[in-house]
PDB file of C-alpha atoms and ligand atoms in Angstrom:
ATOM      1  CA  MET A 366      -0.040  -0.061  -0.054  1.00  0.00           C
ATOM      2  CA  SER A 367       1.331   3.531  -0.795  1.00  0.00           C
ATOM      3  CA  GLY A 368       0.091   7.151  -1.181  1.00  0.00           C
ATOM      4  CA  ALA A 369      -1.433   9.605   1.225  1.00  0.00           C
ATOM      5  CA  GLY A 370      -3.110   7.831   4.229  1.00  0.00           C
ATOM      6  CA  SER A 371      -1.249   4.539   3.739  1.00  0.00           C
ATOM      7  CA  PRO A 372       0.690   3.156   6.738  1.00  0.00           C
ATOM      8  CA  ARG A 373       3.992   3.800   5.020  1.00  0.00           C
ATOM      9  CA  ASP A 374       2.958   7.409   4.329  1.00  0.00           C
ATOM     10  CA  MET A 375       1.623   7.975   7.852  1.00  0.00           C
ATOM     11  CA  ALA A 376       4.880   6.418   9.288  1.00  0.00           C
ATOM     12  CA  THR A 377       7.119   8.756   7.400  1.00  0.00           C
ATOM     13  CA  GLN A 378       4.957  11.841   8.271  1.00  0.00           C
ATOM     14  CA  GLN A 379       4.857  11.038  12.005  1.00  0.00           C
ATOM     15  CA  GLY A 380       8.323   9.387  12.400  1.00  0.00           C
ATOM     16  CA  ASP A 381       6.843   6.028  13.503  1.00  0.00           C
ATOM     17  CA  SER A 382       7.941   2.773  11.984  1.00  0.00           C
ATOM     18  CA  VAL A 383       5.787   1.124   9.323  1.00  0.00           C
ATOM     19  CA  GLU A 384       5.125  -1.555  11.861  1.00  0.00           C
ATOM     20  CA  ASP A 385       3.679   0.928  14.373  1.00  0.00           C
ATOM     21  CA  ALA A 386       1.575   2.629  11.677  1.00  0.00           C
ATOM     22  CA  LEU A 387       0.110  -0.784  10.649  1.00  0.00           C
ATOM     23  CA  LEU A 388      -0.661  -1.651  14.180  1.00  0.00           C
ATOM     24  CA  LYS A 389      -2.390   1.732  14.688  1.00  0.00           C
ATOM     25  CA  LYS A 390      -4.415   1.125  11.522  1.00  0.00           C
ATOM     26  CA  ALA A 391      -5.368  -2.377  12.601  1.00  0.00           C
ATOM     27  CA  LEU A 392      -6.463  -1.186  16.053  1.00  0.00           C
ATOM     28  CA  GLU A 393      -8.952   1.219  14.360  1.00  0.00           C
ATOM     29  CA  GLY A 394     -10.949  -1.711  12.959  1.00  0.00           C
ATOM     30  CA  SER A 395     -12.627  -4.709  14.559  1.00  0.00           C
ATOM     31  CA  ILE A 396     -10.208  -7.202  16.013  1.00  0.00           C
ATOM     32  CA  PRO A 397     -10.913 -10.876  15.341  1.00  0.00           C
ATOM     33  CA  VAL A 398     -11.468 -12.936  18.499  1.00  0.00           C
ATOM     34  CA  HIS A 399      -9.845 -16.139  17.062  1.00  0.00           C
ATOM     35  CA  VAL A 400      -7.135 -16.186  14.423  1.00  0.00           C
ATOM     36  CA  GLY A 401      -5.882 -19.357  12.859  1.00  0.00           C
ATOM     37  CA  ILE A 402      -2.374 -19.514  11.207  1.00  0.00           C
ATOM     38  CA  VAL A 403      -1.225 -22.202   8.694  1.00  0.00           C
ATOM     39  CA  MET A 404       2.582 -21.678   8.861  1.00  0.00           C
ATOM     40  CA  ASP A 405       3.694 -22.768   5.449  1.00  0.00           C
ATOM     41  CA  GLY A 406       6.861 -22.382   3.367  1.00  0.00           C
ATOM     42  CA  ASN A 407       9.515 -23.369   5.844  1.00  0.00           C
ATOM     43  CA  GLY A 408      11.049 -25.931   3.519  1.00  0.00           C
ATOM     44  CA  ARG A 409      11.204 -23.406   0.513  1.00  0.00           C
ATOM     45  CA  TRP A 410      12.684 -20.699   2.710  1.00  0.00           C
ATOM     46  CA  ALA A 411      15.519 -23.091   3.779  1.00  0.00           C
ATOM     47  CA  VAL A 412      16.182 -24.634   0.360  1.00  0.00           C
ATOM     48  CA  SER A 413      16.325 -21.062  -1.199  1.00  0.00           C
ATOM     49  CA  ARG A 414      19.199 -20.411   1.168  1.00  0.00           C
ATOM     50  CA  GLY A 415      21.051 -23.588   0.509  1.00  0.00           C
ATOM     51  CA  LEU A 416      20.080 -24.873   3.974  1.00  0.00           C
ATOM     52  CA  LYS A 417      18.421 -28.120   5.058  1.00  0.00           C
ATOM     53  CA  ARG A 418      14.631 -28.017   5.123  1.00  0.00           C
ATOM     54  CA  THR A 419      14.714 -28.580   8.925  1.00  0.00           C
ATOM     55  CA  GLU A 420      16.447 -25.229   9.385  1.00  0.00           C
ATOM     56  CA  GLY A 421      13.333 -23.649   7.872  1.00  0.00           C
ATOM     57  CA  HIS A 422      11.292 -25.181  10.778  1.00  0.00           C
ATOM     58  CA  ARG A 423      13.811 -23.824  13.261  1.00  0.00           C
ATOM     59  CA  ALA A 424      13.462 -20.286  11.673  1.00  0.00           C
ATOM     60  CA  GLY A 425       9.677 -20.956  11.806  1.00  0.00           C
ATOM     61  CA  VAL A 426       9.728 -21.164  15.642  1.00  0.00           C
ATOM     62  CA  GLU A 427      11.426 -17.661  15.620  1.00  0.00           C
ATOM     63  CA  ALA A 428       8.560 -16.314  13.402  1.00  0.00           C
ATOM     64  CA  LEU A 429       5.985 -17.753  15.896  1.00  0.00           C
ATOM     65  CA  ARG A 430       7.843 -16.087  18.733  1.00  0.00           C
ATOM     66  CA  ARG A 431       7.773 -12.739  16.875  1.00  0.00           C
ATOM     67  CA  CYS A 432       4.026 -13.051  16.358  1.00  0.00           C
ATOM     68  CA  LEU A 433       2.961 -13.502  20.052  1.00  0.00           C
ATOM     69  CA  PRO A 434       3.735  -9.902  21.186  1.00  0.00           C
ATOM     70  CA  ALA A 435       1.989  -8.687  18.017  1.00  0.00           C
ATOM     71  CA  LEU A 436      -1.107 -10.805  18.782  1.00  0.00           C
ATOM     72  CA  LEU A 437      -1.073  -9.312  22.299  1.00  0.00           C
ATOM     73  CA  SER A 438      -0.807  -5.765  20.886  1.00  0.00           C
ATOM     74  CA  LEU A 439      -3.893  -6.357  18.776  1.00  0.00           C
ATOM     75  CA  GLY A 440      -5.791  -7.825  21.656  1.00  0.00           C
ATOM     76  CA  VAL A 441      -6.501 -11.061  19.879  1.00  0.00           C
ATOM     77  CA  ARG A 442      -7.874 -13.566  22.464  1.00  0.00           C
ATOM     78  CA  TYR A 443      -7.210 -16.879  20.683  1.00  0.00           C
ATOM     79  CA  CYS A 444      -4.671 -17.949  18.132  1.00  0.00           C
ATOM     80  CA  THR A 445      -4.349 -21.493  16.695  1.00  0.00           C
ATOM     81  CA  PHE A 446      -1.039 -22.345  15.071  1.00  0.00           C
ATOM     82  CA  TYR A 447      -0.970 -25.383  12.804  1.00  0.00           C
ATOM     83  CA  VAL A 448       2.278 -26.960  13.989  1.00  0.00           C
ATOM     84  CA  PHE A 449       2.020 -30.751  13.093  1.00  0.00           C
ATOM     85  CA  SER A 450      -0.788 -32.308  11.090  1.00  0.00           C
ATOM     86  CA  THR A 451      -1.933 -35.855  11.202  1.00  0.00           C
ATOM     87  CA  GLU A 452      -0.540 -36.056   7.646  1.00  0.00           C
ATOM     88  CA  ASN A 453       2.979 -34.777   8.638  1.00  0.00           C
ATOM     89  CA  TRP A 454       3.895 -38.292   9.899  1.00  0.00           C
ATOM     90  CA  LYS A 455       4.403 -39.238   6.258  1.00  0.00           C
ATOM     91  CA  ARG A 456       7.523 -36.838   6.010  1.00  0.00           C
ATOM     92  CA  PRO A 457      10.968 -38.379   6.199  1.00  0.00           C
ATOM     93  CA  GLN A 458      11.696 -39.711   9.564  1.00  0.00           C
ATOM     94  CA  GLU A 459      14.605 -37.307  10.186  1.00  0.00           C
ATOM     95  CA  GLU A 460      12.285 -34.321   9.590  1.00  0.00           C
ATOM     96  CA  VAL A 461       9.584 -35.752  11.912  1.00  0.00           C
ATOM     97  CA  GLN A 462      12.208 -36.260  14.483  1.00  0.00           C
ATOM     98  CA  PHE A 463      13.496 -32.872  14.084  1.00  0.00           C
ATOM     99  CA  LEU A 464      10.031 -31.402  14.539  1.00  0.00           C
ATOM    100  CA  MET A 465       9.278 -33.443  17.675  1.00  0.00           C
ATOM    101  CA  ASN A 466      12.608 -32.071  19.082  1.00  0.00           C
ATOM    102  CA  LEU A 467      11.695 -28.541  18.286  1.00  0.00           C
ATOM    103  CA  ILE A 468       8.266 -28.865  20.010  1.00  0.00           C
ATOM    104  CA  LEU A 469      10.051 -30.353  22.989  1.00  0.00           C
ATOM    105  CA  GLU A 470      12.576 -27.592  23.045  1.00  0.00           C
ATOM    106  CA  TYR A 471       9.906 -24.948  22.650  1.00  0.00           C
ATOM    107  CA  SER A 472       7.786 -26.365  25.471  1.00  0.00           C
ATOM    108  CA  ARG A 473      10.766 -26.144  27.802  1.00  0.00           C
ATOM    109  CA  GLU A 474      12.524 -23.020  26.644  1.00  0.00           C
ATOM    110  CA  ASP A 475       9.627 -20.682  26.207  1.00  0.00           C
ATOM    111  CA  ARG A 476       7.639 -21.648  29.368  1.00  0.00           C
ATOM    112  CA  SER A 477       8.660 -18.785  31.617  1.00  0.00           C
ATOM    113  CA  GLU A 478       8.443 -16.179  28.817  1.00  0.00           C
ATOM    114  CA  LEU A 479       4.808 -17.405  28.042  1.00  0.00           C
ATOM    115  CA  MET A 480       3.967 -17.261  31.748  1.00  0.00           C
ATOM    116  CA  ARG A 481       5.316 -13.737  32.091  1.00  0.00           C
ATOM    117  CA  ARG A 482       3.305 -12.501  29.133  1.00  0.00           C
ATOM    118  CA  GLY A 483       0.047 -13.983  30.402  1.00  0.00           C
ATOM    119  CA  ILE A 484      -0.152 -16.549  27.574  1.00  0.00           C
ATOM    120  CA  ARG A 485      -2.083 -19.781  28.076  1.00  0.00           C
ATOM    121  CA  VAL A 486      -0.937 -22.659  25.919  1.00  0.00           C
ATOM    122  CA  VAL A 487      -3.470 -25.348  24.896  1.00  0.00           C
ATOM    123  CA  PRO A 488      -2.630 -28.194  22.541  1.00  0.00           C
ATOM    124  CA  ILE A 489      -5.423 -29.532  20.270  1.00  0.00           C
ATOM    125  CA  GLY A 490      -5.375 -32.742  18.302  1.00  0.00           C
ATOM    126  CA  ARG A 491      -4.293 -36.284  19.015  1.00  0.00           C
ATOM    127  CA  TRP A 492      -1.232 -34.810  20.738  1.00  0.00           C
ATOM    128  CA  LYS A 493      -1.257 -37.428  23.521  1.00  0.00           C
ATOM    129  CA  GLU A 494      -0.171 -39.901  20.830  1.00  0.00           C
ATOM    130  CA  MET A 495       3.096 -38.046  20.261  1.00  0.00           C
ATOM    131  CA  PRO A 496       6.366 -39.308  21.830  1.00  0.00           C
ATOM    132  CA  ARG A 497       6.162 -39.694  25.544  1.00  0.00           C
ATOM    133  CA  GLN A 498       8.797 -37.011  26.298  1.00  0.00           C
ATOM    134  CA  VAL A 499       6.974 -34.383  24.083  1.00  0.00           C
ATOM    135  CA  VAL A 500       3.585 -35.166  25.770  1.00  0.00           C
ATOM    136  CA  ARG A 501       5.291 -34.769  29.157  1.00  0.00           C
ATOM    137  CA  ALA A 502       6.806 -31.396  28.354  1.00  0.00           C
ATOM    138  CA  LEU A 503       3.623 -30.127  26.698  1.00  0.00           C
ATOM    139  CA  SER A 504       1.558 -31.279  29.704  1.00  0.00           C
ATOM    140  CA  ARG A 505       3.819 -29.226  31.982  1.00  0.00           C
ATOM    141  CA  LEU A 506       3.607 -26.199  29.740  1.00  0.00           C
ATOM    142  CA  VAL A 507      -0.250 -26.484  29.813  1.00  0.00           C
ATOM    143  CA  LYS A 508      -0.293 -26.720  33.644  1.00  0.00           C
ATOM    144  CA  ASP A 509       2.217 -23.890  34.123  1.00  0.00           C
ATOM    145  CA  THR A 510       0.484 -21.427  31.672  1.00  0.00           C
ATOM    146  CA  ALA A 511      -3.085 -22.300  32.702  1.00  0.00           C
ATOM    147  CA  SER A 512      -3.647 -19.028  34.520  1.00  0.00           C
ATOM    148  CA  GLY A 513      -2.668 -16.900  31.518  1.00  0.00           C
ATOM    149  CA  GLN A 514      -5.385 -14.392  30.827  1.00  0.00           C
ATOM    150  CA  LYS A 515      -4.323 -12.270  27.995  1.00  0.00           C
ATOM    151  CA  LEU A 516      -4.132 -14.747  25.036  1.00  0.00           C
ATOM    152  CA  THR A 517      -4.738 -18.426  24.492  1.00  0.00           C
ATOM    153  CA  VAL A 518      -2.364 -20.123  22.103  1.00  0.00           C
ATOM    154  CA  LEU A 519      -3.682 -23.271  20.635  1.00  0.00           C
ATOM    155  CA  LEU A 520      -1.024 -25.500  19.226  1.00  0.00           C
ATOM    156  CA  ALA A 521      -2.528 -27.945  16.699  1.00  0.00           C
ATOM    157  CA  LEU A 522      -0.336 -31.059  17.174  1.00  0.00           C
ATOM    158  CA  ASN A 523      -1.050 -34.302  15.491  1.00  0.00           C
ATOM    159  CA  TYR A 524      -4.082 -32.475  14.392  1.00  0.00           C
ATOM    160  CA  GLY A 525      -6.591 -33.023  11.599  1.00  0.00           C
ATOM    161  CA  GLY A 526      -9.935 -31.353  11.141  1.00  0.00           C
ATOM    162  CA  ARG A 527     -11.629 -34.563   9.958  1.00  0.00           C
ATOM    163  CA  GLN A 528     -10.074 -36.449  12.816  1.00  0.00           C
ATOM    164  CA  GLU A 529     -11.480 -33.786  15.234  1.00  0.00           C
ATOM    165  CA  ILE A 530     -14.929 -34.274  13.842  1.00  0.00           C
ATOM    166  CA  LEU A 531     -14.490 -38.103  13.985  1.00  0.00           C
ATOM    167  CA  ASP A 532     -13.220 -37.993  17.550  1.00  0.00           C
ATOM    168  CA  ALA A 533     -16.195 -35.776  18.472  1.00  0.00           C
ATOM    169  CA  ALA A 534     -18.668 -38.199  16.867  1.00  0.00           C
ATOM    170  CA  ARG A 535     -17.110 -41.081  18.702  1.00  0.00           C
ATOM    171  CA  SER A 536     -17.262 -39.311  22.067  1.00  0.00           C
ATOM    172  CA  LEU A 537     -20.801 -38.243  21.350  1.00  0.00           C
ATOM    173  CA  ALA A 538     -21.923 -41.790  20.383  1.00  0.00           C
ATOM    174  CA  LEU A 539     -20.453 -43.037  23.675  1.00  0.00           C
ATOM    175  CA  SER A 540     -22.022 -40.361  25.760  1.00  0.00           C
ATOM    176  CA  TYR A 541     -25.453 -40.837  24.199  1.00  0.00           C
ATOM    177  CA  SER A 542     -25.451 -44.663  24.464  1.00  0.00           C
ATOM    178  CA  GLY A 543     -28.557 -45.623  26.384  1.00  0.00           C
ATOM    179  CA  ARG A 544     -30.141 -42.255  25.344  1.00  0.00           C
ATOM    180  CA  ARG A 545     -30.509 -42.847  21.691  1.00  0.00           C
ATOM    181  CA  GLU A 546     -33.895 -41.189  21.438  1.00  0.00           C
ATOM    182  CA  GLU A 547     -32.309 -37.815  22.335  1.00  0.00           C
ATOM    183  CA  LEU A 548     -30.100 -38.006  19.257  1.00  0.00           C
ATOM    184  CA  ARG A 549     -33.102 -37.096  17.073  1.00  0.00           C
ATOM    185  CA  ASP A 550     -32.919 -33.451  18.522  1.00  0.00           C
ATOM    186  CA  LEU A 551     -29.155 -33.207  18.388  1.00  0.00           C
ATOM    187  CA  SER A 552     -28.192 -29.576  17.541  1.00  0.00           C
ATOM    188  CA  GLU A 553     -24.941 -28.047  16.321  1.00  0.00           C
ATOM    189  CA  GLU A 554     -24.333 -26.761  19.769  1.00  0.00           C
ATOM    190  CA  ASP A 555     -24.821 -30.218  21.280  1.00  0.00           C
ATOM    191  CA  PHE A 556     -22.258 -31.473  18.759  1.00  0.00           C
ATOM    192  CA  ARG A 557     -19.727 -28.707  19.306  1.00  0.00           C
ATOM    193  CA  ARG A 558     -19.416 -29.713  23.015  1.00  0.00           C
ATOM    194  CA  PHE A 559     -17.479 -32.778  21.854  1.00  0.00           C
ATOM    195  CA  LEU A 560     -14.870 -30.908  19.726  1.00  0.00           C
ATOM    196  CA  TYR A 561     -11.461 -30.264  21.096  1.00  0.00           C
ATOM    197  CA  GLU A 562     -11.577 -27.303  23.531  1.00  0.00           C
ATOM    198  CA  PRO A 563     -15.324 -26.635  23.090  1.00  0.00           C
ATOM    199  CA  SER A 564     -15.221 -23.282  24.824  1.00  0.00           C
ATOM    200  CA  VAL A 565     -12.974 -21.886  22.200  1.00  0.00           C
ATOM    201  CA  PRO A 566     -15.127 -19.800  19.671  1.00  0.00           C
ATOM    202  CA  ASP A 567     -15.205 -20.275  15.919  1.00  0.00           C
ATOM    203  CA  VAL A 568     -12.097 -19.031  14.001  1.00  0.00           C
ATOM    204  CA  ASP A 569     -12.776 -15.518  12.486  1.00  0.00           C
ATOM    205  CA  VAL A 570      -9.852 -15.487  10.069  1.00  0.00           C
ATOM    206  CA  ILE A 571      -7.364 -18.007   8.804  1.00  0.00           C
ATOM    207  CA  ILE A 572      -4.046 -16.725   7.507  1.00  0.00           C
ATOM    208  CA  ARG A 573      -1.950 -19.013   5.275  1.00  0.00           C
ATOM    209  CA  THR A 574       1.567 -18.067   4.205  1.00  0.00           C
ATOM    210  CA  SER A 575       3.674 -19.050   1.216  1.00  0.00           C
ATOM    211  CA  GLY A 576       1.063 -18.528  -1.452  1.00  0.00           C
ATOM    212  CA  GLU A 577      -0.723 -21.791  -1.033  1.00  0.00           C
ATOM    213  CA  LYS A 578      -4.476 -21.523  -1.001  1.00  0.00           C
ATOM    214  CA  ARG A 579      -5.827 -24.438   0.783  1.00  0.00           C
ATOM    215  CA  LEU A 580      -7.305 -25.296   4.256  1.00  0.00           C
ATOM    216  CA  SER A 581      -5.349 -28.543   4.459  1.00  0.00           C
ATOM    217  CA  ASN A 582      -7.604 -30.212   7.028  1.00  0.00           C
ATOM    218  CA  PHE A 583      -7.330 -27.176   9.478  1.00  0.00           C
ATOM    219  CA  LEU A 584     -10.103 -26.366  11.936  1.00  0.00           C
ATOM    220  CA  LEU A 585     -12.782 -27.641   9.476  1.00  0.00           C
ATOM    221  CA  TRP A 586     -15.748 -27.268  11.856  1.00  0.00           C
ATOM    222  CA  ARG A 587     -14.820 -23.967  13.388  1.00  0.00           C
ATOM    223  CA  ALA A 588     -13.740 -22.505   9.930  1.00  0.00           C
ATOM    224  CA  ALA A 589     -17.297 -22.676   8.593  1.00  0.00           C
ATOM    225  CA  TYR A 590     -17.621 -18.887   8.252  1.00  0.00           C
ATOM    226  CA  ALA A 591     -13.904 -17.896   8.571  1.00  0.00           C
ATOM    227  CA  GLU A 592     -12.413 -15.258   6.156  1.00  0.00           C
ATOM    228  CA  LEU A 593      -9.327 -16.638   4.405  1.00  0.00           C
ATOM    229  CA  VAL A 594      -6.209 -14.455   4.053  1.00  0.00           C
ATOM    230  CA  PHE A 595      -3.339 -15.692   1.825  1.00  0.00           C
ATOM    231  CA  THR A 596       0.098 -14.118   1.665  1.00  0.00           C
ATOM    232  CA  ASP A 597       3.111 -15.025  -0.478  1.00  0.00           C
ATOM    233  CA  VAL A 598       5.419 -14.390   2.456  1.00  0.00           C
ATOM    234  CA  LEU A 599       7.109 -17.629   3.502  1.00  0.00           C
ATOM    235  CA  TRP A 600       6.490 -18.384   7.202  1.00  0.00           C
ATOM    236  CA  PRO A 601      10.093 -17.855   8.453  1.00  0.00           C
ATOM    237  CA  ASP A 602       9.934 -14.259   7.004  1.00  0.00           C
ATOM    238  CA  PHE A 603       6.600 -13.630   8.639  1.00  0.00           C
ATOM    239  CA  GLY A 604       6.489 -10.862  11.231  1.00  0.00           C
ATOM    240  CA  PRO A 605       4.322  -8.384  13.069  1.00  0.00           C
ATOM    241  CA  SER A 606       3.825  -6.159   9.968  1.00  0.00           C
ATOM    242  CA  ASP A 607       2.645  -9.151   7.998  1.00  0.00           C
ATOM    243  CA  LEU A 608       0.281 -10.028  10.723  1.00  0.00           C
ATOM    244  CA  TYR A 609      -1.134  -6.483  10.952  1.00  0.00           C
ATOM    245  CA  ARG A 610      -1.530  -6.464   7.123  1.00  0.00           C
ATOM    246  CA  ALA A 611      -3.479  -9.616   7.278  1.00  0.00           C
ATOM    247  CA  ILE A 612      -5.746  -8.293   9.928  1.00  0.00           C
ATOM    248  CA  ILE A 613      -6.293  -5.090   7.955  1.00  0.00           C
ATOM    249  CA  GLU A 614      -7.221  -7.241   4.853  1.00  0.00           C
ATOM    250  CA  TYR A 615      -9.697  -9.207   7.155  1.00  0.00           C
ATOM    251  CA  GLN A 616     -11.246  -5.927   8.376  1.00  0.00           C
ATOM    252  CA  GLY A 617     -11.858  -4.947   4.721  1.00  0.00           C
ATOM    253  CA  ARG A 618     -14.019  -7.975   4.121  1.00  0.00           C
ATOM    254  CA  GLU A 619     -17.729  -7.940   4.593  1.00  0.00           C
ATOM    255  CA  ARG A 620     -18.447 -10.860   6.880  1.00  0.00           C
ATOM    256  CA  ARG A 621     -21.296 -12.995   5.624  1.00  0.00           C
ATOM    257  CA  PHE A 622     -22.945 -15.816   7.440  1.00  0.00           C
ATOM    258  CA  GLY A 623     -25.321 -16.848   4.621  1.00  0.00           C
ATOM    259  CA  ASP A 624     -27.444 -13.742   5.250  1.00  0.00           C
ATOM    260  CA  VAL A 625     -28.126 -10.918   2.778  1.00  0.00           C
ATOM    261  CA  ARG A 626     -25.421  -8.483   1.687  1.00  0.00           C
ATOM    262  CA  ARG A 627     -25.635  -5.196   3.698  1.00  0.00           C
ATOM    263  CA  GLU A 628     -26.216  -2.308   1.267  1.00  0.00           C
TER     264      GLU A 628
HETATM  265  C1  FPP B 968       5.058 -26.275   6.696  1.00  0.00           C
HETATM  266  O1  FPP B 968       6.155 -25.908   5.925  1.00  0.00           O
HETATM  267  C2  FPP B 968       5.342 -26.260   8.104  1.00  0.00           C
HETATM  268  C3  FPP B 968       5.342 -27.328   8.899  1.00  0.00           C
HETATM  269  C4  FPP B 968       4.873 -28.680   8.534  1.00  0.00           C
HETATM  270  C5  FPP B 968       5.658 -27.223  10.368  1.00  0.00           C
HETATM  271  C6  FPP B 968       5.311 -26.036  11.091  1.00  0.00           C
HETATM  272  C7  FPP B 968       6.218 -25.981  12.242  1.00  0.00           C
HETATM  273  C8  FPP B 968       6.819 -24.844  12.687  1.00  0.00           C
HETATM  274  C9  FPP B 968       6.729 -23.520  12.147  1.00  0.00           C
HETATM  275  C10 FPP B 968       7.796 -24.881  13.851  1.00  0.00           C
HETATM  276  C11 FPP B 968       7.331 -25.599  15.020  1.00  0.00           C
HETATM  277  C12 FPP B 968       6.682 -24.751  16.033  1.00  0.00           C
HETATM  278  C13 FPP B 968       6.701 -24.968  17.377  1.00  0.00           C
HETATM  279  C14 FPP B 968       5.882 -24.247  18.227  1.00  0.00           C
HETATM  280  C15 FPP B 968       7.758 -25.804  17.898  1.00  0.00           C
HETATM  281  P1  FPP B 968       6.753 -26.899   4.865  1.00  0.00           P
HETATM  282  O2  FPP B 968       7.841 -27.665   5.393  1.00  0.00           O
HETATM  283  O3  FPP B 968       5.643 -27.643   4.285  1.00  0.00           O
HETATM  284  O4  FPP B 968       7.240 -25.901   3.703  1.00  0.00           O
HETATM  285  P2  FPP B 968       7.388 -26.092   2.184  1.00  0.00           P
HETATM  286  O5  FPP B 968       5.912 -26.081   1.673  1.00  0.00           O
HETATM  287  O6  FPP B 968       8.035 -24.930   1.766  1.00  0.00           O
HETATM  288  O7  FPP B 968       8.056 -27.425   1.920  1.00  0.00           O
END
């Protein structure tokens, strides 16, 4: 964006950085309650620098770290990061191992910083089926950050949207056994109670990096009315300014829930 009134223009006039001007502009609009992020492009980022793909994942953790203060500045209440999908097990064993270690390191190294910032971490997915050490470190992180009030970071780990719906259907069937008659009146709200973290609201906007334009099995139920924002920026290069730009793009959309267009 350029020209009079653009964040770059405002920044030069007022001596702020472009990042500050973008934040200011984003704060003038309505802030999504729940943001979802598909962190894509780590491999391409690394290969383009002559590095191993796994180095892209390491740089991806830094990008996630940079985004947290920016989410806090915006006042976003929930952010779900797609860290490891149920399909990611098909990647080479060395890469899977590397990702498991990164998750383990992150859970241990960032614990106090997350606590200090008032950030609660909640994993979603079949994360308890991950390696025992990783599950243990994550469980501790969940416990130690449980009182965080400012932002809930949901880490989608061994997560699949279809699997979430399937797991919900399975738990629902077990819970209604013996009460089959009641299933006739089952509502969406009744079903929702069986999703992972049912108190977390629908996702308002999903941001996907690296130019790919797919949902890839992410938050399928909760994404029913989400706005989708795509950027060509590769995830390891993503930073606060890119996040603010994505939110500004979301704010420019007219949200529709199947109702009539507002004139
Ligand atoms: C997709 O990029 C990214 C992933 C499969 C992993 C995402 C994980 C992280 C960003 C780091 C882990 C975060 C924590 C909190 C430990 P890709 O490898 O598919 O990229 P490509 O499409 O360029 O190959």
